Structure formats: C-alpha cells, structure tokens
Amino acid sequence: MTSTDSPSRRGPRPSSSEPTGSFREQLDNLRHLGRLVAQIWRTSRWLTGLSIGLRLVRALQPVVMLYVGKLIIDEVVRLTGQPAAGSDFAQWWASGELTRIAELLTIEFALVIGTDLLNRFTSLVDSILGELHSNTVSIELMQHAARLDLRHFESAEYQDRLERARRQAAGRSGLLAQLLGQAQDMITVVTLAAGLFYYAPWLILLLPLSFVPAIWGETRFNTLSYYISRGRTPERRQLEYIRQIGASAETAKEIKLFGLGAFLVERFRTLAQTIFLENRKLAMDRSIWGALFSSISTLTYYGAYAFIVWRTIAGEFTIGDLAFLSGSFLRLNGLFQKILLGFTQIAGQSLYLDDLFSFFEIQPTILPPEHPKPFPTPIVQGIVFDNVGFRYPDTETWAIRGLSFTLNAHETLALVGENGAGKTTIVKLLTRLYDPDEGRITIDGIDLRDMLIEDIHAHIGVIFQDFIRYSLTAAENIGVGRIEDSTDIPRIEDAAERSLADTVIAKLPQKYDQPLGRLFNKGRDLSGGEWQKIAIGRAYMRDADLIILDEPTAALDAKAEAEVFARFKSLATAKTAVIISHRFSTVRMADRILVLENGKILEAGSHEDLLALGGRYAELFELQAAGYR
C-alpha cells in the first residue's frame, strides 16, 4: 500500500444508521489477525506460549467437571437406594461405602481449586503480555511515524489516520486473549458435544435456533459501532483539541483575557452531545434486540431441558445423566453463542486493526537512494537551486517555480518576503523534508536526492520559529540538537554560551539540571525570548556545516536580537548559513539578500545594493524604519 489512500479509505463519512463496509471488506480485514498474532509473538514468545498452554488445559476442565458431577450424583442416588451401612458417619466410613463418593468429591474439589488457580494465572499472564504488547505497538507506531514524510503530518486526512492508529495502539492485545479463548472454547465444545451426541444426538440440532439470531444482531451492531467511531474521528480530534486548549497552562492567559471559557465549553458540549446521541441510540438498539434474542435462546434451552427431564422420568436417563446432559446442553448453548459472537466481535475488532495496520502500510515517498553519496564535508563550492519548482500535496498552486540561485560556501544568505512568498518552503526543500517537483538542488554538485536523508539532517542545523519547548531539563533541551552527544555537558555548555542561553540557565535554581516548562512537577517556565535562546543553542550544539535560522529571534527584543546575531556572525565565519527574518536589522547582517515574491526571486544583492536599487526591499526597509522614528 502506498501513502495514497484508496477510494474506500477516503470516501465520505458513512451514516451512523447503516454501515458501508461490504462483507468482503470485513473478511479481508481478518488478514490483520495474523499480523496481530505475529506482533504479540514478537513481544514475548514464552508468555504467548504459556498463555496458549494454560488455555489448552482449561479447555478440558468443563467436561471433566460435568462428568465428575454426574458420577457424584449417581453415586449418591445409589447410596440412598440401598440399606444404610450404619447409624452414624463413623459406621458408614468404616463400611467402605463412602470411599467412592469421597474420592469423587476430592477430585471435584481439586478441579475447582485448579480451575480458579488456572483462571487467575491465565489472567496474570494475559495482563503482563497485554502491557508489554501495548508498549511494543506504541514504540513501533512512533518508529514508523518517524519514517514518514512531513507531508503526512501536514495533512488533516493523515492526522485522522494517525489518531485512529494511536487509539488502537493500546488495547488490541486483548484480542489475542479473545482468539485463544475461542480456540479453548472450541476444544471444550468438541468434548461436550461428544457426550451430548452419545446420549441424545438430535439435541444438537436445537442449538442453532438459540444462537443464530444473536449472532446476526451482534455482527450488525459491532459493524455499526465501528463505522460510527471511524466516521467521527475528525470530531473526536476536535474534542481532544478543545479539551487541551481549554485546560492548558500555555493557553490559560489568552483564554481568560478573551473570555473564551464559555465559548470552548459550549463548542465541546455541542460536539460531545452529537457523538453521545449516536452512541446512546446504538446502545439502546443493541440492548432491545439483545433482550429479544436472549429470550429465544432461553426458550430453546428449556425446550431441550424439558425433553431431558421427561426421558429421565421415563427411566431412560439416570439422575446423573440428567445433570450431565442439561449442564452440557446449557454449556454448549452458551459456548456456541460465545464462539460465534466471539467471531463476530473478532471480525469487528479486525476493522479497528485495519486502522492500526493500515497506518503501518503507509510508506514514505522521500526514499533513500540505492547508491547514496556522502554529504560534502566541508562544503566547498556551495548549494545550487536549479530551476526548482514545488507545490504542496493536494494543491494546484505552485509554492515556488523556476527558482534558481546559488548559496556560496561560507556565505550567509538572508531570505526576505511577505508571508507565503516561499521562504520556509525553500528551507523544507533544502533540508529534504520535501523533494522538488521540478528541477534539482545540489550541494557541491551532488543532488540532495543522491544522499541519505539521515546524512543530510546530521550536517544541517535548523531552528524554526515554532520550535518545540521540551518539558525536559535545560541541558536536555539543548542536547537534543545533537542527540548522540546529549550527555556531553562541556559541549552543551559551549552551545549555551554561543547562543547566550548560558545567562538564562545561570538564573535557574538547578542550572542545567532544571526541568523546564510547567507540564511536570518542579518545572520552571521561561519567557519567549529565553526559550528562543535555548532553541538557538541546539543549532550550535549540532555544529553543522549548514545552519538555517527561520525567524529565530522573533521573541527577542532589539538589543537581545543584536547580541545574538553579532555572536552568530562571529562564530559562523566558516559556516554556510540561511537566515529568514522580517527584521531588517537582522537581515542587513547577511552577506547577500534574496527578496522573494510569489515563489520567485524579485531582487538580490547586499543590503546596501538593494537600498541603492530603490525597489521592493528599499520600500519594505523604509516602512519598517519609519516605525522606529
């Protein structure tokens, strides 16, 4: 499966009243069960094998219990039908008449104790295995998500699919227990049916009358439940979003000042009420039809039970036979329903498995080359955009087209332009988060597509305006810039000094060990400008050949910005750098400036050259300068 959805996956949301998945589609989804079993087997072979072994033993217990119960009843009837062996228990015991019944009771007691212990131990094994599997799936989900392209995370459709997969990551391990339980029940059915068939073969024919209606109803409602849940994924994501921003430290100030509390509560209530009404209707329908089908099952059982009682009265069955047959029929009836209902539930669960495994089937479109070339270190010639064109997926508008320019080695290049001019798109292409649709990008003559993505990222240090504020320690917040050296404290301290973050960290109670953010206990939050210095430290931590700063000083005041870029210029003399900024006090420090408009280069040159040109750059510079006069 490619990263492009098939029509069946991206069609309109089905009505909550009728599922749209065909029976063939549901059968096709059963293929995921094998993948689930393999995944759980990988999680822990010995725990999975132990769970299977325990269920094999448990499968034989019901028929053994029923048969021992039959023998006890027959022995009691025999003893009550003969002369008393004595007037008290001691005389009865001495006569040896109670030996057989004592043995049978001991066996039954051992079976009861053994059944309880087996059930508890099986539950323990399943619980441990389920926890391990949940962790395994979550890890595999994160690993696969890390392999996917940026395009997947900038698409609402893929966000829905990721959300559905994330919901299934923890909670599908119980499906293995259900599958093994099905196998256990089927073995039990075979043993019980053999005994029932021996005494009254035609009773088995009554069983379908008791469970077929219930199977039909369960299948229908499981399918309806899945499609309601799947169809409401966008609304559920909205609910999670509203819940997050409605009770978050990051949004609290603005929500209070703008008085958004009531608005968010009402939006949440409206969305939640819509989902609640759909689920309530489904639950009520399931309950009503379930009661009807249960009545049919009960009626069938008592018809069979009445027949067995009559055959016992007529002398064809013993009292023990009556207990064994009625117990076997009742157990068989329940097991048949449980097995077939289990299959419908498993089929229903396989629909949810499709949400999980179909996400794993999404493949990245930015692929490594068959024969990769190394990233040039150091960069000697420079970076060339050769007639590059690119448009974002599912859009008709070109973000950039026919773009050609050269970034010379050891040069600092500034990109200027209004929002949407293509500045950040250039950065995404340069870091190979996307591949161009037209043209090519080369570094020292080597096409980016001929290099390993990991190699490119290892040699480029990028700080975006919307950098992540990690709820980690101050040292770790800088150390993530080069994760393989995240425990190298001297390197972290050097990066902090270069970005001027060292003065920020010096004020923290625990210095570099201070947890940042307010998400966890004892965390200390920073101002926007302080966070930005921490983030810039990540670029220095990487010590990359190419440094890209996308609006890196937006939260800094003019003085702090000047300090940061003065330090940057002095430290980046041997580096190749790209700067995106709306502040001309920053831009003027660059060796060369590209003025972009609608994805094309409008002007190019140094700050002085562009001012002398008297074009768009000079106009924008004058507008900004006027604001400071």
XYZ file of C-alpha atoms in Angstrom:
629
model
C 0.000 0.000 0.000
C 1.334 3.397 -0.886
C 0.888 6.605 1.006
C -2.030 7.475 -1.222
C -5.322 6.315 0.134
C -7.570 4.029 -1.826
C -11.062 5.355 -2.530
C -12.519 3.055 0.094
C -10.394 4.716 2.758
C -11.027 8.317 1.910
C -14.691 8.232 0.964
C -17.312 10.338 2.724
C -18.191 9.560 6.281
C -20.876 6.876 6.402
C -24.194 7.473 8.020
C -24.469 6.297 11.570
C -27.578 4.353 10.687
C -26.030 1.951 8.189
C -22.523 0.605 7.780
C -20.965 0.936 4.359
C -18.273 -1.745 4.644
C -19.048 -4.771 2.496
C -18.929 -8.303 3.892
C -15.962 -9.000 1.614
C -14.194 -5.955 3.021
C -14.776 -7.191 6.566
C -13.440 -10.648 5.662
C -10.436 -9.010 4.043
C -9.702 -7.209 7.290
C -9.363 -10.570 9.054
C -5.899 -10.828 7.461
C -4.756 -8.413 10.150
C -5.305 -11.085 12.807
C -2.225 -12.954 11.626
C -0.209 -9.741 11.816
C -1.504 -9.140 15.336
C -0.562 -12.661 16.466
C 2.916 -12.257 14.932
C 3.285 -8.890 16.646
C 2.304 -10.351 20.030
C 4.588 -13.343 19.453
C 7.461 -10.911 18.856
C 6.563 -9.136 22.080
C 7.198 -12.238 24.228
C 7.384 -15.760 22.869
C 7.423 -17.509 26.211
C 4.472 -15.552 27.625
C 2.455 -16.160 24.453
C 3.307 -19.887 24.546
C 2.438 -20.065 28.247
C -0.943 -18.424 27.595
C -1.692 -20.977 24.864
C -0.686 -23.903 27.099
C -2.827 -22.729 30.010
C -5.875 -22.477 27.772
C -5.396 -25.987 26.433
C -5.621 -27.284 29.999
C -8.621 -25.062 30.788
C -10.453 -26.315 27.679
C -10.800 -29.819 29.155
C -11.932 -28.725 32.612
C -15.658 -28.102 31.914
C -16.429 -31.588 30.555
C -14.381 -33.211 33.311
C -16.254 -31.166 35.947
C -19.646 -32.107 34.487
C -18.755 -35.770 34.272
C -17.414 -35.887 37.822
C -20.619 -34.167 38.940
C -22.666 -36.842 37.129
C -20.707 -39.591 38.863
C -21.229 -37.943 42.269
C -24.997 -37.672 41.722
C -25.267 -41.280 40.513
C -23.232 -42.466 43.486
C -25.457 -40.500 45.893
C -28.586 -41.996 44.275
C -27.069 -45.480 44.563
C -26.237 -44.998 48.216
C -29.678 -43.646 49.069
C -31.320 -46.575 47.303
C -29.686 -49.292 49.431
C -29.865 -50.203 53.123
C -27.990 -47.887 55.480
C -24.472 -49.037 56.338
C -24.771 -47.647 59.856
C -26.427 -45.105 62.106
C -23.636 -42.509 62.016
C -20.809 -41.243 59.819
C -18.154 -43.379 61.539
C -20.026 -46.596 60.764
C -20.651 -45.514 57.155
C -16.966 -44.707 56.738
C -15.852 -47.932 58.316
C -18.057 -49.904 55.944
C -16.191 -48.505 52.936
C -19.388 -47.342 51.243
C -18.254 -43.706 51.343
C -14.838 -44.309 49.791
C -16.042 -43.833 46.218
C -18.028 -40.648 46.956
C -15.085 -39.245 48.989
C -12.738 -39.839 46.062
C -15.115 -38.129 43.648
C -15.617 -35.154 45.971
C -11.844 -34.829 46.388
C -11.414 -34.850 42.610
C -14.143 -32.218 42.215
C -12.607 -30.068 44.943
C -9.190 -30.284 43.265
C -10.781 -29.360 39.917
C -12.493 -26.327 41.448
C -9.298 -25.132 43.105
C -7.304 -25.881 39.966
C -9.791 -24.017 37.790
C -9.597 -20.940 39.988
C -5.791 -21.009 40.044
C -5.596 -21.554 36.292
C -8.019 -18.679 35.647
C -6.071 -16.338 37.883
C -2.707 -17.360 36.434
C -4.021 -17.016 32.872
C -5.341 -13.542 33.679
C -1.969 -12.623 35.159
C -0.113 -13.823 32.065
C -2.545 -12.014 29.759
C -2.239 -8.817 31.804
C 1.564 -8.819 31.635
C 1.543 -9.761 27.954
C -1.038 -7.063 27.228
C 1.072 -4.389 28.905
C 4.177 -5.466 27.012
C 2.281 -5.582 23.715
C 0.795 -2.140 24.273
C 4.307 -0.771 24.783
C 5.588 -2.637 21.725
C 2.846 -1.248 19.484
C 3.375 2.286 20.777
C 7.109 2.027 20.083
C 6.538 0.625 16.595
C 3.977 3.350 15.940
C 6.438 6.089 16.907
C 9.208 4.441 14.904
C 7.034 4.252 11.803
C 5.764 7.801 12.249
C 9.398 8.954 12.396
C 9.984 7.363 8.976
C 7.095 9.161 7.296
C 7.398 12.383 5.365
C 6.482 15.835 6.595
C 3.621 15.810 4.067
C 1.877 13.173 6.166
C 1.880 15.392 9.223
C 0.721 18.470 7.343
C -2.372 16.641 6.050
C -5.607 16.548 8.062
C -6.501 13.232 6.454
C -3.303 11.590 7.632
C -3.715 13.187 11.040
C -7.070 11.394 11.279
C -5.423 8.127 10.342
C -2.644 8.672 12.869
C -5.214 9.455 15.549
C -7.145 6.252 14.780
C -3.918 4.230 14.841
C -2.867 5.844 18.123
C -6.213 4.908 19.696
C -5.706 1.276 18.667
C -2.087 1.115 19.836
C -3.109 0.401 23.423
C -5.943 -2.043 23.754
C -5.745 -4.562 20.924
C -3.606 -7.042 22.901
C -6.855 -8.312 24.466
C -7.760 -9.582 21.019
C -5.133 -12.334 21.312
C -6.734 -13.464 24.575
C -10.057 -13.494 22.741
C -8.600 -15.573 19.895
C -7.029 -18.046 22.307
C -10.277 -18.124 24.275
C -12.068 -19.025 21.047
C -9.715 -21.948 20.484
C -10.176 -23.040 24.101
C -13.957 -22.905 23.804
C -13.933 -24.879 20.555
C -11.977 -27.705 22.206
C -14.480 -27.651 25.073
C -17.382 -27.734 22.596
C -15.965 -30.828 20.887
C -15.690 -32.706 24.185
C -19.143 -31.643 25.404
C -20.783 -32.336 22.058
C -19.330 -35.839 22.000
C -21.058 -36.646 25.285
C -24.333 -34.996 24.251
C -24.298 -36.752 20.899
C -23.828 -40.095 22.631
C -26.997 -39.669 24.705
C -29.299 -37.517 22.520
C -27.931 -36.593 19.071
C -30.932 -34.554 17.962
C -30.493 -32.069 20.823
C -27.504 -30.638 18.976
C -29.849 -29.611 16.140
C -31.656 -27.252 18.537
C -28.521 -25.283 19.262
C -28.535 -23.138 16.058
C -32.046 -21.899 16.910
C -30.687 -20.399 20.096
C -27.638 -18.571 18.821
C -28.115 -17.652 15.140
C -30.368 -14.611 15.829
C -27.944 -13.340 18.467
C -25.029 -13.702 16.045
C -26.807 -11.686 13.383
C -27.595 -8.896 15.841
C -24.097 -8.783 17.307
C -22.487 -8.674 13.869
C -24.680 -5.792 12.793
C -24.155 -3.728 15.932
C -20.374 -4.308 16.000
C -20.125 -3.047 12.434
C -22.340 -0.053 13.163
C -20.259 0.775 16.223
C -17.028 0.729 14.221
C -18.296 2.964 11.437
C -19.739 5.454 13.894
C -16.363 5.579 15.685
C -14.415 5.843 12.416
C -16.731 8.432 10.911
C -16.423 10.659 13.965
C -12.614 10.736 14.047
C -12.409 14.425 12.981
C -14.902 15.414 15.673
C -13.029 13.392 18.288
C -9.790 15.140 17.334
C -11.593 18.453 17.737
C -12.800 17.357 21.178
C -9.240 16.482 22.219
C -8.012 19.813 20.864
C -10.677 21.801 22.726
C -10.061 19.798 25.892
C -6.350 20.567 25.628
C -6.546 24.295 24.961
C -9.398 24.684 27.438
C -7.266 23.464 30.334
C -3.665 24.219 29.413
C -1.038 26.417 31.035
C 0.064 27.650 27.599
C -3.395 28.949 26.681
C -4.710 29.993 30.103
C -3.781 33.695 29.856
C -5.371 34.315 26.476
C -8.484 32.287 27.235
C -9.042 34.290 30.421
C -8.354 37.666 28.836
C -10.560 36.973 25.803
C -13.244 35.296 27.902
C -13.129 32.150 25.779
C -14.003 29.693 28.553
C -17.758 29.630 27.918
C -17.233 29.531 24.144
C -14.941 26.499 24.367
C -17.237 24.748 26.822
C -20.206 25.239 24.509
C -18.233 24.045 21.476
C -17.141 20.962 23.405
C -20.657 20.319 24.671
C -22.127 20.538 21.161
C -19.610 18.129 19.648
C -19.778 15.734 22.598
C -23.589 15.754 22.570
C -23.688 14.784 18.884
C -21.420 11.803 19.488
C -23.280 10.911 22.687
C -26.678 10.812 20.942
C -25.354 8.489 18.238
C -23.768 6.167 20.796
C -26.869 6.216 23.006
C -29.126 5.211 20.102
C -26.779 2.393 19.197
C -26.619 1.196 22.827
C -30.419 1.243 23.166
C -30.956 -0.640 19.900
C -28.344 -3.196 20.901
C -29.980 -3.654 24.313
C -33.527 -4.100 22.942
C -32.567 -6.554 20.221
C -30.202 -8.354 22.590
C -33.050 -8.944 25.069
C -35.219 -10.412 22.296
C -32.506 -12.745 21.039
C -31.692 -13.807 24.596
C -35.343 -14.812 25.102
C -35.178 -17.027 22.020
C -32.052 -18.695 23.399
C -33.649 -19.269 26.807
C -36.794 -20.743 25.255
C -34.722 -23.188 23.192
C -32.747 -24.304 26.213
C -35.823 -25.013 28.337
C -37.395 -26.986 25.499
C -34.358 -29.229 25.443
C -34.282 -29.336 29.225
C -37.932 -30.445 29.402
C -37.166 -33.293 26.984
C -34.224 -34.474 29.091
C -36.367 -34.359 32.251
C -39.058 -36.441 30.569
C -36.517 -39.056 29.404
C -35.233 -39.211 32.987
C -38.753 -39.686 34.409
C -39.318 -42.413 31.846
C -36.262 -44.191 33.190
C -34.060 -43.800 30.094
C -31.596 -41.495 31.866
C -30.208 -41.576 35.392
C -30.336 -38.514 37.619
C -26.621 -38.104 36.953
C -27.315 -38.285 33.238
C -29.965 -35.583 33.689
C -27.450 -33.295 35.390
C -24.744 -34.068 32.850
C -26.957 -33.619 29.781
C -28.754 -30.480 30.979
C -25.421 -28.996 32.075
C -23.769 -29.977 28.781
C -26.614 -28.527 26.694
C -26.653 -25.331 28.698
C -22.871 -25.074 28.476
C -22.877 -25.925 24.781
C -25.581 -23.372 24.100
C -23.568 -20.727 25.895
C -20.307 -21.791 24.275
C -21.781 -21.843 20.768
C -23.125 -18.360 21.290
C -19.856 -17.252 22.837
C -17.806 -18.708 19.979
C -19.928 -17.296 17.186
C -20.394 -13.989 18.955
C -16.672 -14.037 19.556
C -16.047 -14.481 15.852
C -18.293 -11.528 15.058
C -16.531 -9.480 17.732
C -13.163 -10.520 16.350
C -14.358 -9.536 12.882
C -15.462 -6.223 14.374
C -12.128 -5.820 16.157
C -10.342 -6.564 12.883
C -11.958 -3.409 11.494
C -10.174 -1.480 14.230
C -7.000 -3.423 13.495
C -7.242 -2.072 9.974
C -6.968 1.416 11.475
C -3.709 0.350 13.118
C -2.070 -1.755 10.430
C -3.160 0.419 7.515
C -1.150 3.196 9.157
C 1.877 0.894 9.204
C 1.302 0.300 5.484
C 1.741 3.996 4.674
C 5.131 4.321 3.056
C 7.337 7.406 2.849
C 7.644 8.978 -0.587
C 11.054 10.525 0.096
C 13.194 7.420 -0.260
C 16.922 6.846 0.227
C 18.993 6.392 -2.952
C 20.127 2.939 -3.994
C 23.764 4.046 -4.023
C 23.986 7.019 -1.635
C 26.704 9.624 -1.852
C 28.144 11.278 1.267
C 27.246 14.800 2.305
C 30.154 17.095 1.299
C 32.152 17.962 4.394
C 33.128 20.719 4.424
C 31.006 22.472 1.812
C 33.490 23.831 -0.737
C 31.503 25.148 -3.697
C 28.024 25.835 -2.335
C 24.350 24.990 -2.724
C 22.540 25.446 -6.029
C 18.786 25.652 -6.653
C 18.482 24.805 -10.359
C 15.086 25.771 -11.843
C 13.301 24.358 -8.792
C 9.512 24.079 -8.712
C 7.353 22.739 -5.905
C 3.710 22.640 -4.892
C 2.344 21.124 -1.730
C 0.395 17.858 -1.969
C -3.292 18.167 -2.907
C -2.851 21.766 -4.060
C -2.818 23.253 -7.547
C -0.850 26.386 -6.671
C 2.919 26.365 -7.040
C 4.665 27.461 -3.837
C 7.811 28.164 -5.871
C 8.574 27.644 -9.558
C 11.521 28.284 -11.819
C 13.625 29.190 -8.782
C 17.370 29.351 -9.406
C 20.077 30.761 -7.122
C 23.381 29.808 -5.555
C 24.309 29.864 -1.881
C 28.081 30.042 -1.853
C 30.166 28.166 0.688
C 30.734 30.122 3.934
C 28.152 32.711 2.846
C 25.272 33.975 4.973
C 22.186 34.339 2.827
C 19.019 36.105 4.021
C 15.565 35.382 2.590
C 13.086 38.264 2.721
C 9.478 38.436 1.635
C 5.910 38.583 2.799
C 4.157 35.548 4.241
C 3.589 32.947 1.548
C 6.467 34.170 -0.596
C 8.181 30.750 -0.367
C 10.850 31.326 2.295
C 10.009 28.386 4.554
C 9.328 26.201 1.517
C 12.941 26.743 0.444
C 14.084 25.602 3.887
C 11.907 22.467 3.702
C 13.351 21.604 0.301
C 16.896 22.370 1.375
C 16.550 20.004 4.343
C 14.792 17.429 2.125
C 11.625 17.392 4.162
C 10.114 17.551 0.676
C 11.530 16.789 -2.762
C 11.066 19.329 -5.569
C 8.544 18.528 -8.306
C 10.763 20.238 -10.865
C 14.472 20.962 -11.101
C 17.064 19.882 -8.580
C 19.026 21.050 -5.536
C 22.722 20.252 -5.313
C 25.438 20.631 -2.686
C 28.898 20.778 -4.254
C 27.337 19.326 -7.387
C 25.669 16.361 -5.625
C 21.891 16.134 -5.874
C 20.173 16.034 -2.474
C 18.213 13.012 -3.705
C 21.507 11.113 -4.026
C 22.240 11.459 -0.296
C 20.812 9.641 2.706
C 18.188 11.731 4.478
C 19.822 10.988 7.838
C 23.177 12.186 6.475
C 21.618 15.455 5.274
C 19.953 16.121 8.605
C 23.138 15.270 10.509
C 25.005 18.075 8.709
C 22.316 20.757 8.884
C 21.308 22.703 11.967
C 17.818 24.180 11.735
C 15.848 26.291 14.193
C 12.287 27.172 13.225
C 10.218 29.938 14.751
C 7.755 27.336 16.037
C 10.465 25.297 17.783
C 9.451 22.775 20.434
C 9.643 23.707 24.089
C 10.567 20.316 25.504
C 9.463 19.526 29.043
C 12.970 18.261 29.751
C 15.925 19.665 31.670
C 17.760 22.724 30.375
C 20.724 20.536 29.382
C 18.469 18.097 27.527
C 16.670 20.949 25.751
C 19.985 21.939 24.191
C 21.324 18.391 23.929
C 18.517 17.301 21.579
C 20.290 19.381 18.935
C 22.767 16.504 18.677
C 21.137 13.611 20.456
C 24.154 11.298 20.229
C 26.103 13.836 22.339
C 23.218 14.809 24.628
C 25.211 13.740 27.714
C 28.306 15.738 26.710
C 27.961 18.533 29.269
C 31.004 20.585 28.101
C 29.574 20.611 24.564
C 26.146 21.628 25.880
C 27.659 24.433 27.955
C 29.632 25.661 24.933
C 26.469 25.699 22.795
C 24.623 27.584 25.534
C 27.384 30.190 25.701
C 27.331 30.663 21.924
C 23.550 31.226 21.889
C 23.615 33.432 25.031
C 21.446 30.825 26.779
C 24.089 30.434 29.485
C 22.925 33.612 31.217
C 19.347 32.259 31.190
C 20.413 28.914 32.665
C 22.596 30.580 35.305
C 19.459 32.106 36.871
C 17.718 28.715 37.232
C 17.752 27.077 40.697
C 19.099 23.770 39.371
C 21.051 25.288 36.486
C 21.452 22.742 33.659
C 19.509 20.092 35.638
C 16.474 22.352 35.954
C 13.303 20.847 34.370
C 11.744 23.416 32.036
C 8.070 24.069 31.329
C 5.089 23.690 33.614
C 3.933 20.269 32.465
C 5.684 18.372 35.258
C 6.314 19.000 38.937
C 9.130 21.433 39.810
C 9.327 22.648 36.212
C 10.350 26.266 35.645
C 8.896 28.126 32.665
C 10.859 30.668 30.630
C 9.920 33.759 28.679
C 9.589 33.525 24.914
C 12.961 35.146 24.362
C 14.654 32.853 26.878
C 13.162 29.796 25.233
C 14.407 31.094 21.887
C 17.988 31.342 23.135
C 17.723 27.753 24.402
C 16.448 26.668 20.967
C 19.241 28.510 19.119
C 21.658 26.627 21.363
C 20.506 23.436 19.620
C 21.861 24.714 16.306
C 25.240 25.415 17.917
C 25.095 22.027 19.632
C 24.963 20.357 16.230
C 27.993 22.302 14.952
C 26.618 21.711 11.460
C 28.151 22.663 8.126
C 24.926 24.426 7.140
C 22.930 26.471 9.645
C 19.359 27.581 8.924
C 17.574 30.042 11.185
C 13.896 30.527 10.307
C 12.664 33.594 12.233
C 14.967 32.626 15.114
C 14.732 35.884 17.063
C 11.040 36.695 16.744
C 10.570 36.648 20.525
C 13.705 38.641 21.322
C 13.857 42.369 21.908
C 16.012 44.508 19.625
C 19.003 44.525 21.971
C 18.946 40.764 22.551
C 18.496 40.181 18.837
C 21.526 42.311 18.023
C 23.582 40.390 20.593
C 22.506 37.012 19.241
C 23.305 37.884 15.647
C 26.556 39.606 16.446
C 27.587 36.387 18.179
C 26.253 34.372 15.262
C 28.258 36.346 12.701
C 31.464 35.984 14.681
C 31.014 32.245 15.188
C 29.678 31.361 11.733
C 32.517 32.732 9.630
C 33.419 29.235 8.451
C 29.807 28.125 8.128
C 27.239 28.352 5.368
C 24.051 29.922 6.694
C 20.499 30.816 5.685
C 18.504 33.345 7.686
C 14.809 34.093 7.369
C 13.630 37.179 9.194
C 11.169 40.039 8.936
C 13.519 42.319 10.876
C 15.819 44.271 8.609
C 18.212 44.937 11.480
C 18.897 41.193 11.321
C 18.762 40.838 7.554
C 21.316 43.574 6.919
C 23.993 41.459 8.610
C 23.775 38.872 5.810
C 26.337 38.771 3.011
C 23.565 38.603 0.435
C 19.794 39.011 0.474
C 17.142 37.406 -1.753
C 13.789 39.212 -1.911
C 11.049 36.675 -2.727
C 7.557 37.250 -4.059
C 5.090 34.544 -5.133
C 7.803 31.900 -5.096
C 10.200 33.808 -7.342
C 13.273 35.984 -6.768
C 12.320 39.625 -7.156
C 15.627 41.192 -6.100
C 19.046 40.011 -4.966
C 22.121 41.702 -3.511
C 23.648 43.082 -0.346
C 21.758 45.385 1.988
C 23.466 48.425 0.514
C 22.922 47.253 -3.067
C 19.204 46.727 -2.516
C 18.749 50.084 -0.825
C 20.524 51.754 -3.736
C 18.262 49.851 -6.145
C 15.241 51.557 -4.606
C 12.970 48.570 -5.234
C 10.790 46.371 -3.078
C 13.442 45.779 -0.425
C 14.082 49.513 -0.043
C 10.324 50.086 0.251
C 9.924 47.454 2.978
C 13.014 48.686 4.808
C 11.737 52.245 4.792
C 8.319 51.156 6.081
C 9.908 49.291 8.971
C 12.429 52.036 9.710
C 9.620 54.584 9.845
C 8.089 52.692 12.735
C 11.171 53.357 14.856
C 11.289 57.099 14.198
